Amino acid sequence: MDLDPEGIFRDDSDEDDDNLHEREANKEMVVYLIDASPKMFTPATTAQSDEKQETHFHTIVNCITQSLKTQIIGRSHDEVSICFFNTKEKKNLQDLAGVYVYNVTEREPLDRPDARLIKEFSCIEDSFMNNIGSRYGITSGSRENTLYNALWVAQALLRKGSVKTVVKRILIFTNEDDPFGGITGAAKTDMIRTTIQRAKDAQDLGLSIELLPLSRPDEDFNMSLFYADLIGLEGDDIVQYVPSAGDKLEDMTNQLRKRMMKKRKVKTLAFAITNDVCIEACSDYLSVLCSFTKCCCDLSINYLLLFVGAITWLDSISNLPLKAERSFICNDTGALLQNPQKRFQLYNDKVVKFSVRELSDVKRVASHHLRLLGFKPLDCLKDYHNLRPSTFIYPSDEQVFGSTRVFVALHSSMLRLGRFALAFYGTPTRPQLVALVAQEEVISSGGQNEPPGMHMIYLPYSDDVRYPEEVHLTSGDAPRGTDEQIKKASNLLRRTELKNFSVHDFANPALQKHYGILEALALGEDEMPDIKDETLPDEEGMARPGIVKAIEEFKASVFGENYDQEEAEAAASKAGASKKRKAITDAASQKSAAYDWADLADTGKLKEMTVMDLKSYLTAHGLPVSGKKEAIISRILTHLGK
Amino acid sequence: MHGALQEVENVCSTLLRKKLVYNRSDEVGIVLFGTKETCNDLAKEIGGYKHVVVKHDIKVVEEGTKDALQNLPRGTAPGDFLDAIVVGLDMLIKRFGNTKGKHRLCLITDSQHPLRDPPEGTKEDQVDTIAEQMKKHDIKMDCIVFRESGVQHNSVMDENDQLLYHFRDRSVAKVVQVDTPTSLLGALKTRIVLPVTIFRGDLEVSSNLKIKVWVYKKTSEEKFPTLKKYSDQAPPSDKFASHEVKVDFEYKSILEPDTVVPPDQRIKGYLYGPQVVPISSAEWEAVKFKPEKGVKLLGFADRSSIPRHYFMKDVNSFVPEPGNKKATVAVSAIARAMQEMNKVAILRCVWRQGQGNVAFGVLTPNISSVNNVPDSFFFNILPFSEDIREFQFRSFSSLPSSSQPTEEQQEAADSLVKMLDLAPPGREEILRPDFTPNPMLERFYSFLDLKSKEPDANAPPLDKCLRRITEPDSDIIDYQAPLIQNLGKAFELKDNPKRKKARTQERLNYTAADDQTKKSADPYAEKAKAIEVLYPSAEKVGKIGDLNPVQDFEAMLTERSSSIWVQKAIEEMQKYTTVLIENSPQGDYYQKALECIVALRKACIIEQEPNEFNQFLTKLYKRLKNVDDVAKFFQLLSSKNVSLISKEEAPDSDVTEEMARSFYLKPEASSQ
């Protein structure tokens, strides 16, 4: 069974609609390099309470587990590998000391995450000390360089796959800002040099190295000590990396989680702001074109509606996947066709043929870019001007220098003047009017809540808007709430307010349940998980006397005193209606019992009966009564099993 | 009204075209008013009703209906819309009587002319009588009042508008005012979709406060029609051939690719990472998520806690149960309280029993501005936490100063935002989504119509009104030209030369598309051009001919579809030039060869392939410098300063300016 049989949550978007679906080729391979030195296991907070204190190691394990869970739902084709360094034990291909590549059975070291990996990794802390162990990696006296080893192992793991089609990343988690602090002299400079060289080699191969630093409670993580050189940061960029507010571990978890996700650019758009046509009188074939004041921006998807139901068909006996084969058959002759290239539409009862090319021509009403049309005040953007999830655009200087500057200038003008930009977005699949709403950056202690840029909101056309509120018009004026009633309603609103509401708090219960079940089945567990549905209202809270009173007052003011009683009566009369229905069915079954249906069917006398009589059979057996006489007869015959 | 007759014709044609596709049995009649002539039943039967012409009687839609809309006459008499409504109403009643069906009148007028005084009573009384008749026969009316912006309002217009609003107050009509031809195209609903509720039942504020509501779709994308696959197998003599193609799916086992697995032997496998978990439907049914049907309120929240970009899908409308006064009042009271306090409601909805998921969303008030339309709510779906991807972007304040606008630039941007105002005071909002038609669909239906007559026709270009949707209004742009140039000057935007090569194709594409709209004198030429950019024709490129080698070469460069073409063009040109020089008796072709080399050199600079040219020239020179005749050619090149491409001209070159200058001299020195 499909979980979404009505498809109300599914976009029947075209396959080539690159807006909503990122291309599969855009695969990612990640190696998580986790520092396992004893420093990671010291309490991460300065709080003096007796509660069990969390360690940075715990934070990281949590983060990665969460990220793996999201990944298995959303991007299960990406591959990951988890690798600890500064460990007692070693486990890696090169047999280098102090590096442990974590894995579970039936899985390559770098592979798609599976249920077992998530399950076992999430409780790794219990067994970590016994099985893997922790130690300081780089100490004076030893010639080991565990960080160097770790980078080498990670690079080796990421050997497969071409960098052209795969994004390869190494993520380093550590709270040690000065890994070579323990040693001095020539050994130190030498180690630093070789480690940085190793990182540079990896980056030259197209691997990106990212650092997710954790601040110690007593001191901030100092990037400039070593890591800025390792990942090749300069000047301003360092500021970006410094983690804020090390004392709130929760915020840090949040920041890590956000940073672990790689931004994926969907495409780069030219945003034509104005076009001043200045045709140069020159035979140069490139410059006899209009020059545009255009800037480029990157489009990224901040919302990807996930729905359950990625299925394949299996053979129920062997449980092996089946291959679907499609064949085209001519409806008139029954001949097998190759994929037909022509399409047709009945128009005025005539067949009008189109080639695929012609259809794509018709859809191309504008160039494949954003075209600015003008600006409107924000209140022109109504609540019902929406069709699909918005996308996010951020300027890019990669193709046109100075784009960012124009974008930033427009962004701040729009914010200050309270305008949004109306633009035409000419995708060939569905050219659409869009509203570009400037978004100011919102920063809280948990990091960036809203990035700066513009939201692209897809607007409906007049063909897409309906007016259901005008369907049932009364001849007189529609009744409105009086001031008194509105006052009561306001009181109700105040009482039932959700404080600090955020959509981040609500998980999709259908999705959670679906994947919970799958996880249990994949691991062969018998117990089905119990998922809490966070979207259910808080019954207990609603029963608080203040709220109950506010509701009662509102009810009395709007519905009158005796509303419940009236409702009960109405319900009773409805029950009367169902009684009536029952009476009809009874009458029909009596009537139908008067005939010997099997005999009538056998002798072919059904055709001679009236439709009313035939229908009595259907009503008596609870079958649909619609259709023409032939349809009714055939339905009766099917029901009789003839 | 004369100025907009073309648009009236267009919008009515679209309506007819859609009927020919979707509602073949609908019937349409056309009445013109304000015409010079008079021709209608009422005039014949009882007199009066002058200047109203029944252009087309109510008939099932056909080719002729569209023809009746061609070349609408420019009337000379003032248009009296009340007369026209009466004539239309009379036609409908005579044609259909009391038979069931949806009957509607569409009135398109500028309502500028004084109406004839009725023989008795006031005009309002007359409207009441007409409205009574319309109600009796269940006829609805759409009124579109079109007045070009800038038309001064006068008392006649106000009176006329009042009369139309009087129809609306009697709940028989809907009145919209538009002021641009483009919005006129969008103002008429060209396809009527029967509204269907997706939920009828209680909006549960709490377990003992329930409000009866009906939920409809408010927006729903009108899709591009899905065309059927065409089969040409049927013999041409078969008049009743459906030409349809059936698509069959067969599931075959991987092990035995020849056996088809019957449906009852198939089982669904759900993907969990790399694993496939087989579950039978029955098992799944037992464990799957089964929420109870119902719409429940979680609570109210501040509007600011739900930013606009959280709205995920098409929008629903919650209207109070029709005829239920108490529900209407309850919805109205809550909606108005929400509006006053700037609050929204958070809901959890399961529309149907057995639905496998919940819709989680936000309810916002929709306060009605029309007296007889009840207050209602809009409902937008919100994302779940899994749907949100919190990407981090660099904050603008931390960008390097080279990306920060200067004060002057900021000013230029400010003035641009102010100048390109689409909602100027004293005018209707321009390009309001509610009145903006879908240009792609408009174009498709007109193409469909064209194709039904001329099967080989090409897609028509967008007409002027529709182009107002896809690009800025050229009048405003011209008018504000200095300001726009200012903006262009204030910001120096340069294409990144390193990325230029890859982007040239796209730039060509982009500007070509734009060029065509600028000078769309010949629609077919422009289309051909666009197509050529997309699909370079095989004969045209790939060969450099003797007649116009330079042009051929440039054509090859411009009309390529991928970077291979650049390489190919350069290679071809090198070959051609070499042959030309080698086979040039007494230097006859040297001039031509010079032109070729100049073109090649230029192209190599633009395409960032300087080494390609330098190598070619060096090789050519080395090989041929001692051939007597050809030496003259090199002198010619030298005299025209056609030498190697230096670093100054193309950064990729490894030849200095000095080397380029002395290129032809060096060997001379050595030969001396």
JSON list of N, CA and C in Angstrom, two decimals, chain B residues 98-153:
[
{"chain": "B", "resi": 98, "resn": "ASN", "atom": "N", "xyz": [-36.07, 26.16, -18.06]},
{"chain": "B", "resi": 98, "resn": "ASN", "atom": "CA", "xyz": [-35.70, 25.77, -16.70]},
{"chain": "B", "resi": 98, "resn": "ASN", "atom": "C", "xyz": [-34.83, 24.53, -16.67]},
{"chain": "B", "resi": 99, "resn": "THR", "atom": "N", "xyz": [-34.26, 24.16, -17.81]},
{"chain": "B", "resi": 99, "resn": "THR", "atom": "CA", "xyz": [-33.41, 22.96, -17.80]},
{"chain": "B", "resi": 99, "resn": "THR", "atom": "C", "xyz": [-32.20, 23.19, -16.92]},
{"chain": "B", "resi": 100, "resn": "LYS", "atom": "N", "xyz": [-31.73, 22.10, -16.39]},
{"chain": "B", "resi": 100, "resn": "LYS", "atom": "CA", "xyz": [-30.59, 22.19, -15.48]},
{"chain": "B", "resi": 100, "resn": "LYS", "atom": "C", "xyz": [-29.32, 22.48, -16.25]},
{"chain": "B", "resi": 101, "resn": "GLY", "atom": "N", "xyz": [-28.33, 22.98, -15.54]},
{"chain": "B", "resi": 101, "resn": "GLY", "atom": "CA", "xyz": [-27.05, 23.26, -16.18]},
{"chain": "B", "resi": 101, "resn": "GLY", "atom": "C", "xyz": [-26.52, 24.56, -15.64]},
{"chain": "B", "resi": 102, "resn": "LYS", "atom": "N", "xyz": [-25.28, 24.81, -15.95]},
{"chain": "B", "resi": 102, "resn": "LYS", "atom": "CA", "xyz": [-24.69, 26.06, -15.48]},
{"chain": "B", "resi": 102, "resn": "LYS", "atom": "C", "xyz": [-24.88, 27.10, -16.56]},
{"chain": "B", "resi": 103, "resn": "HIS", "atom": "N", "xyz": [-25.57, 28.17, -16.23]},
{"chain": "B", "resi": 103, "resn": "HIS", "atom": "CA", "xyz": [-25.78, 29.23, -17.19]},
{"chain": "B", "resi": 103, "resn": "HIS", "atom": "C", "xyz": [-25.10, 30.48, -16.69]},
{"chain": "B", "resi": 104, "resn": "ARG", "atom": "N", "xyz": [-24.30, 31.09, -17.54]},
{"chain": "B", "resi": 104, "resn": "ARG", "atom": "CA", "xyz": [-23.71, 32.35, -17.08]},
{"chain": "B", "resi": 104, "resn": "ARG", "atom": "C", "xyz": [-23.61, 33.36, -18.20]},
{"chain": "B", "resi": 105, "resn": "LEU", "atom": "N", "xyz": [-23.64, 34.62, -17.77]},
{"chain": "B", "resi": 105, "resn": "LEU", "atom": "CA", "xyz": [-23.45, 35.74, -18.68]},
{"chain": "B", "resi": 105, "resn": "LEU", "atom": "C", "xyz": [-22.08, 36.34, -18.37]},
{"chain": "B", "resi": 106, "resn": "CYS", "atom": "N", "xyz": [-21.34, 36.69, -19.41]},
{"chain": "B", "resi": 106, "resn": "CYS", "atom": "CA", "xyz": [-20.10, 37.42, -19.18]},
{"chain": "B", "resi": 106, "resn": "CYS", "atom": "C", "xyz": [-20.25, 38.78, -19.82]},
{"chain": "B", "resi": 107, "resn": "LEU", "atom": "N", "xyz": [-20.13, 39.81, -19.04]},
{"chain": "B", "resi": 107, "resn": "LEU", "atom": "CA", "xyz": [-20.28, 41.17, -19.56]},
{"chain": "B", "resi": 107, "resn": "LEU", "atom": "C", "xyz": [-18.91, 41.82, -19.57]},
{"chain": "B", "resi": 108, "resn": "ILE", "atom": "N", "xyz": [-18.48, 42.27, -20.75]},
{"chain": "B", "resi": 108, "resn": "ILE", "atom": "CA", "xyz": [-17.23, 43.03, -20.82]},
{"chain": "B", "resi": 108, "resn": "ILE", "atom": "C", "xyz": [-17.58, 44.43, -21.31]},
{"chain": "B", "resi": 109, "resn": "THR", "atom": "N", "xyz": [-17.30, 45.42, -20.50]},
{"chain": "B", "resi": 109, "resn": "THR", "atom": "CA", "xyz": [-17.73, 46.77, -20.85]},
{"chain": "B", "resi": 109, "resn": "THR", "atom": "C", "xyz": [-16.77, 47.78, -20.26]},
{"chain": "B", "resi": 110, "resn": "ASP", "atom": "N", "xyz": [-16.78, 48.99, -20.83]},
{"chain": "B", "resi": 110, "resn": "ASP", "atom": "CA", "xyz": [-16.03, 50.05, -20.16]},
{"chain": "B", "resi": 110, "resn": "ASP", "atom": "C", "xyz": [-16.99, 50.88, -19.31]},
{"chain": "B", "resi": 111, "resn": "SER", "atom": "N", "xyz": [-18.26, 50.59, -19.43]},
{"chain": "B", "resi": 111, "resn": "SER", "atom": "CA", "xyz": [-19.34, 51.23, -18.67]},
{"chain": "B", "resi": 111, "resn": "SER", "atom": "C", "xyz": [-19.11, 52.74, -18.55]},
{"chain": "B", "resi": 112, "resn": "GLN", "atom": "N", "xyz": [-18.95, 53.37, -19.73]},
{"chain": "B", "resi": 112, "resn": "GLN", "atom": "CA", "xyz": [-18.64, 54.79, -19.73]},
{"chain": "B", "resi": 112, "resn": "GLN", "atom": "C", "xyz": [-19.82, 55.65, -20.18]},
{"chain": "B", "resi": 113, "resn": "HIS", "atom": "N", "xyz": [-20.77, 54.98, -20.81]},
{"chain": "B", "resi": 113, "resn": "HIS", "atom": "CA", "xyz": [-21.82, 55.78, -21.44]},
{"chain": "B", "resi": 113, "resn": "HIS", "atom": "C", "xyz": [-23.09, 55.78, -20.60]},
{"chain": "B", "resi": 114, "resn": "PRO", "atom": "N", "xyz": [-23.80, 56.90, -20.63]},
{"chain": "B", "resi": 114, "resn": "PRO", "atom": "CA", "xyz": [-25.04, 56.96, -19.85]},
{"chain": "B", "resi": 114, "resn": "PRO", "atom": "C", "xyz": [-26.05, 55.92, -20.33]},
{"chain": "B", "resi": 115, "resn": "LEU", "atom": "N", "xyz": [-26.77, 55.32, -19.41]},
{"chain": "B", "resi": 115, "resn": "LEU", "atom": "CA", "xyz": [-27.76, 54.31, -19.77]},
{"chain": "B", "resi": 115, "resn": "LEU", "atom": "C", "xyz": [-29.09, 54.99, -20.05]},
{"chain": "B", "resi": 116, "resn": "ARG", "atom": "N", "xyz": [-29.85, 54.32, -20.89]},
{"chain": "B", "resi": 116, "resn": "ARG", "atom": "CA", "xyz": [-31.19, 54.79, -21.25]},
{"chain": "B", "resi": 116, "resn": "ARG", "atom": "C", "xyz": [-32.04, 54.76, -19.98]},
{"chain": "B", "resi": 117, "resn": "ASP", "atom": "N", "xyz": [-32.84, 55.78, -19.80]},
{"chain": "B", "resi": 117, "resn": "ASP", "atom": "CA", "xyz": [-33.73, 55.77, -18.63]},
{"chain": "B", "resi": 117, "resn": "ASP", "atom": "C", "xyz": [-34.85, 54.79, -18.87]},
{"chain": "B", "resi": 118, "resn": "PRO", "atom": "N", "xyz": [-35.18, 54.00, -17.88]},
{"chain": "B", "resi": 118, "resn": "PRO", "atom": "CA", "xyz": [-36.26, 53.02, -18.06]},
{"chain": "B", "resi": 118, "resn": "PRO", "atom": "C", "xyz": [-37.59, 53.74, -18.14]},
{"chain": "B", "resi": 119, "resn": "PRO", "atom": "N", "xyz": [-38.56, 53.11, -18.83]},
{"chain": "B", "resi": 119, "resn": "PRO", "atom": "CA", "xyz": [-39.88, 53.76, -18.99]},
{"chain": "B", "resi": 119, "resn": "PRO", "atom": "C", "xyz": [-40.53, 54.01, -17.64]},
{"chain": "B", "resi": 120, "resn": "GLU", "atom": "N", "xyz": [-40.35, 53.14, -16.71]},
{"chain": "B", "resi": 120, "resn": "GLU", "atom": "CA", "xyz": [-40.94, 53.40, -15.38]},
{"chain": "B", "resi": 120, "resn": "GLU", "atom": "C", "xyz": [-39.97, 52.98, -14.30]},
{"chain": "B", "resi": 121, "resn": "GLY", "atom": "N", "xyz": [-40.04, 53.63, -13.17]},
{"chain": "B", "resi": 121, "resn": "GLY", "atom": "CA", "xyz": [-39.16, 53.31, -12.05]},
{"chain": "B", "resi": 121, "resn": "GLY", "atom": "C", "xyz": [-37.75, 53.81, -12.30]},
{"chain": "B", "resi": 122, "resn": "THR", "atom": "N", "xyz": [-36.84, 53.45, -11.38]},
{"chain": "B", "resi": 122, "resn": "THR", "atom": "CA", "xyz": [-35.46, 53.88, -11.51]},
{"chain": "B", "resi": 122, "resn": "THR", "atom": "C", "xyz": [-34.64, 52.76, -12.12]},
{"chain": "B", "resi": 123, "resn": "LYS", "atom": "N", "xyz": [-33.39, 53.11, -12.39]},
{"chain": "B", "resi": 123, "resn": "LYS", "atom": "CA", "xyz": [-32.50, 52.08, -12.94]},
{"chain": "B", "resi": 123, "resn": "LYS", "atom": "C", "xyz": [-32.25, 50.98, -11.91]},
{"chain": "B", "resi": 124, "resn": "GLU", "atom": "N", "xyz": [-32.22, 51.38, -10.63]},
{"chain": "B", "resi": 124, "resn": "GLU", "atom": "CA", "xyz": [-32.03, 50.36, -9.58]},
{"chain": "B", "resi": 124, "resn": "GLU", "atom": "C", "xyz": [-33.16, 49.34, -9.61]},
{"chain": "B", "resi": 125, "resn": "ASP", "atom": "N", "xyz": [-34.39, 49.87, -9.80]},
{"chain": "B", "resi": 125, "resn": "ASP", "atom": "CA", "xyz": [-35.53, 48.96, -9.86]},
{"chain": "B", "resi": 125, "resn": "ASP", "atom": "C", "xyz": [-35.37, 47.99, -11.02]},
{"chain": "B", "resi": 126, "resn": "GLN", "atom": "N", "xyz": [-34.88, 48.55, -12.12]},
{"chain": "B", "resi": 126, "resn": "GLN", "atom": "CA", "xyz": [-34.68, 47.72, -13.31]},
{"chain": "B", "resi": 126, "resn": "GLN", "atom": "C", "xyz": [-33.67, 46.60, -13.00]},
{"chain": "B", "resi": 127, "resn": "VAL", "atom": "N", "xyz": [-32.56, 47.00, -12.33]},
{"chain": "B", "resi": 127, "resn": "VAL", "atom": "CA", "xyz": [-31.56, 46.02, -11.95]},
{"chain": "B", "resi": 127, "resn": "VAL", "atom": "C", "xyz": [-32.18, 44.96, -11.05]},
{"chain": "B", "resi": 128, "resn": "ASP", "atom": "N", "xyz": [-33.02, 45.40, -10.11]},
{"chain": "B", "resi": 128, "resn": "ASP", "atom": "CA", "xyz": [-33.68, 44.45, -9.21]},
{"chain": "B", "resi": 128, "resn": "ASP", "atom": "C", "xyz": [-34.50, 43.44, -10.00]},
{"chain": "B", "resi": 129, "resn": "THR", "atom": "N", "xyz": [-35.25, 43.95, -10.97]},
{"chain": "B", "resi": 129, "resn": "THR", "atom": "CA", "xyz": [-36.09, 43.06, -11.78]},
{"chain": "B", "resi": 129, "resn": "THR", "atom": "C", "xyz": [-35.24, 42.05, -12.52]},
{"chain": "B", "resi": 130, "resn": "ILE", "atom": "N", "xyz": [-34.14, 42.56, -13.13]},
{"chain": "B", "resi": 130, "resn": "ILE", "atom": "CA", "xyz": [-33.28, 41.65, -13.89]},
{"chain": "B", "resi": 130, "resn": "ILE", "atom": "C", "xyz": [-32.67, 40.61, -12.96]},
{"chain": "B", "resi": 131, "resn": "ALA", "atom": "N", "xyz": [-32.19, 41.09, -11.79]},
{"chain": "B", "resi": 131, "resn": "ALA", "atom": "CA", "xyz": [-31.56, 40.18, -10.83]},
{"chain": "B", "resi": 131, "resn": "ALA", "atom": "C", "xyz": [-32.55, 39.10, -10.40]},
{"chain": "B", "resi": 132, "resn": "GLU", "atom": "N", "xyz": [-33.80, 39.52, -10.25]},
{"chain": "B", "resi": 132, "resn": "GLU", "atom": "CA", "xyz": [-34.84, 38.57, -9.84]},
{"chain": "B", "resi": 132, "resn": "GLU", "atom": "C", "xyz": [-34.96, 37.44, -10.87]},
{"chain": "B", "resi": 133, "resn": "GLN", "atom": "N", "xyz": [-35.02, 37.88, -12.14]},
{"chain": "B", "resi": 133, "resn": "GLN", "atom": "CA", "xyz": [-35.10, 36.91, -13.24]},
{"chain": "B", "resi": 133, "resn": "GLN", "atom": "C", "xyz": [-33.90, 35.97, -13.25]},
{"chain": "B", "resi": 134, "resn": "MET", "atom": "N", "xyz": [-32.70, 36.56, -13.04]},
{"chain": "B", "resi": 134, "resn": "MET", "atom": "CA", "xyz": [-31.49, 35.77, -13.07]},
{"chain": "B", "resi": 134, "resn": "MET", "atom": "C", "xyz": [-31.51, 34.73, -11.96]},
{"chain": "B", "resi": 135, "resn": "LYS", "atom": "N", "xyz": [-31.98, 35.15, -10.81]},
{"chain": "B", "resi": 135, "resn": "LYS", "atom": "CA", "xyz": [-32.04, 34.22, -9.68]},
{"chain": "B", "resi": 135, "resn": "LYS", "atom": "C", "xyz": [-33.02, 33.11, -9.98]},
{"chain": "B", "resi": 136, "resn": "LYS", "atom": "N", "xyz": [-34.13, 33.51, -10.56]},
{"chain": "B", "resi": 136, "resn": "LYS", "atom": "CA", "xyz": [-35.19, 32.53, -10.83]},
{"chain": "B", "resi": 136, "resn": "LYS", "atom": "C", "xyz": [-34.67, 31.44, -11.76]},
{"chain": "B", "resi": 137, "resn": "HIS", "atom": "N", "xyz": [-33.85, 31.84, -12.72]},
{"chain": "B", "resi": 137, "resn": "HIS", "atom": "CA", "xyz": [-33.35, 30.85, -13.67]},
{"chain": "B", "resi": 137, "resn": "HIS", "atom": "C", "xyz": [-31.93, 30.39, -13.35]},
{"chain": "B", "resi": 138, "resn": "ASP", "atom": "N", "xyz": [-31.46, 30.78, -12.17]},
{"chain": "B", "resi": 138, "resn": "ASP", "atom": "CA", "xyz": [-30.14, 30.35, -11.71]},
{"chain": "B", "resi": 138, "resn": "ASP", "atom": "C", "xyz": [-29.05, 30.71, -12.72]},
{"chain": "B", "resi": 139, "resn": "ILE", "atom": "N", "xyz": [-29.03, 31.99, -13.06]},
{"chain": "B", "resi": 139, "resn": "ILE", "atom": "CA", "xyz": [-28.01, 32.47, -14.00]},
{"chain": "B", "resi": 139, "resn": "ILE", "atom": "C", "xyz": [-27.07, 33.40, -13.25]},
{"chain": "B", "resi": 140, "resn": "LYS", "atom": "N", "xyz": [-25.78, 33.19, -13.43]},
{"chain": "B", "resi": 140, "resn": "LYS", "atom": "CA", "xyz": [-24.79, 34.06, -12.78]},
{"chain": "B", "resi": 140, "resn": "LYS", "atom": "C", "xyz": [-24.16, 34.95, -13.82]},
{"chain": "B", "resi": 141, "resn": "MET", "atom": "N", "xyz": [-23.60, 36.06, -13.36]},
{"chain": "B", "resi": 141, "resn": "MET", "atom": "CA", "xyz": [-22.99, 36.97, -14.31]},
{"chain": "B", "resi": 141, "resn": "MET", "atom": "C", "xyz": [-21.58, 37.37, -13.85]},
{"chain": "B", "resi": 142, "resn": "ASP", "atom": "N", "xyz": [-20.64, 37.41, -14.78]},
{"chain": "B", "resi": 142, "resn": "ASP", "atom": "CA", "xyz": [-19.31, 37.97, -14.52]},
{"chain": "B", "resi": 142, "resn": "ASP", "atom": "C", "xyz": [-19.21, 39.30, -15.24]},
{"chain": "B", "resi": 143, "resn": "CYS", "atom": "N", "xyz": [-18.95, 40.35, -14.50]},
{"chain": "B", "resi": 143, "resn": "CYS", "atom": "CA", "xyz": [-18.79, 41.65, -15.14]},
{"chain": "B", "resi": 143, "resn": "CYS", "atom": "C", "xyz": [-17.33, 42.05, -15.10]},
{"chain": "B", "resi": 144, "resn": "ILE", "atom": "N", "xyz": [-16.81, 42.40, -16.25]},
{"chain": "B", "resi": 144, "resn": "ILE", "atom": "CA", "xyz": [-15.45, 42.91, -16.29]},
{"chain": "B", "resi": 144, "resn": "ILE", "atom": "C", "xyz": [-15.51, 44.34, -16.79]},
{"chain": "B", "resi": 145, "resn": "VAL", "atom": "N", "xyz": [-15.12, 45.25, -15.95]},
{"chain": "B", "resi": 145, "resn": "VAL", "atom": "CA", "xyz": [-15.12, 46.66, -16.34]},
{"chain": "B", "resi": 145, "resn": "VAL", "atom": "C", "xyz": [-13.70, 47.02, -16.71]},
{"chain": "B", "resi": 146, "resn": "PHE", "atom": "N", "xyz": [-13.53, 47.41, -17.97]},
{"chain": "B", "resi": 146, "resn": "PHE", "atom": "CA", "xyz": [-12.19, 47.74, -18.44]},
{"chain": "B", "resi": 146, "resn": "PHE", "atom": "C", "xyz": [-12.10, 49.23, -18.71]},
{"chain": "B", "resi": 147, "resn": "ARG", "atom": "N", "xyz": [-11.23, 49.88, -17.98]},
{"chain": "B", "resi": 147, "resn": "ARG", "atom": "CA", "xyz": [-10.96, 51.29, -18.28]},
{"chain": "B", "resi": 147, "resn": "ARG", "atom": "C", "xyz": [-9.47, 51.50, -18.29]},
{"chain": "B", "resi": 148, "resn": "GLU", "atom": "N", "xyz": [-8.98, 52.01, -19.38]},
{"chain": "B", "resi": 148, "resn": "GLU", "atom": "CA", "xyz": [-7.55, 52.30, -19.49]},
{"chain": "B", "resi": 148, "resn": "GLU", "atom": "C", "xyz": [-7.16, 53.21, -18.32]},
{"chain": "B", "resi": 149, "resn": "SER", "atom": "N", "xyz": [-5.96, 53.01, -17.79]},
{"chain": "B", "resi": 149, "resn": "SER", "atom": "CA", "xyz": [-5.55, 53.87, -16.67]},
{"chain": "B", "resi": 149, "resn": "SER", "atom": "C", "xyz": [-5.44, 55.29, -17.17]},
{"chain": "B", "resi": 150, "resn": "GLY", "atom": "N", "xyz": [-5.76, 56.21, -16.33]},
{"chain": "B", "resi": 150, "resn": "GLY", "atom": "CA", "xyz": [-5.68, 57.61, -16.74]},
{"chain": "B", "resi": 150, "resn": "GLY", "atom": "C", "xyz": [-7.02, 58.16, -17.20]},
{"chain": "B", "resi": 151, "resn": "VAL", "atom": "N", "xyz": [-8.02, 57.29, -17.34]},
{"chain": "B", "resi": 151, "resn": "VAL", "atom": "CA", "xyz": [-9.35, 57.77, -17.72]},
{"chain": "B", "resi": 151, "resn": "VAL", "atom": "C", "xyz": [-9.96, 58.47, -16.51]},
{"chain": "B", "resi": 152, "resn": "GLN", "atom": "N", "xyz": [-10.40, 59.69, -16.72]},
{"chain": "B", "resi": 152, "resn": "GLN", "atom": "CA", "xyz": [-10.98, 60.44, -15.61]},
{"chain": "B", "resi": 152, "resn": "GLN", "atom": "C", "xyz": [-12.35, 59.87, -15.24]},
{"chain": "B", "resi": 153, "resn": "HIS", "atom": "N", "xyz": [-12.55, 59.68, -13.95]},
{"chain": "B", "resi": 153, "resn": "HIS", "atom": "CA", "xyz": [-13.86, 59.19, -13.53]},
{"chain": "B", "resi": 153, "resn": "HIS", "atom": "C", "xyz": [-14.87, 60.33, -13.60]}
]
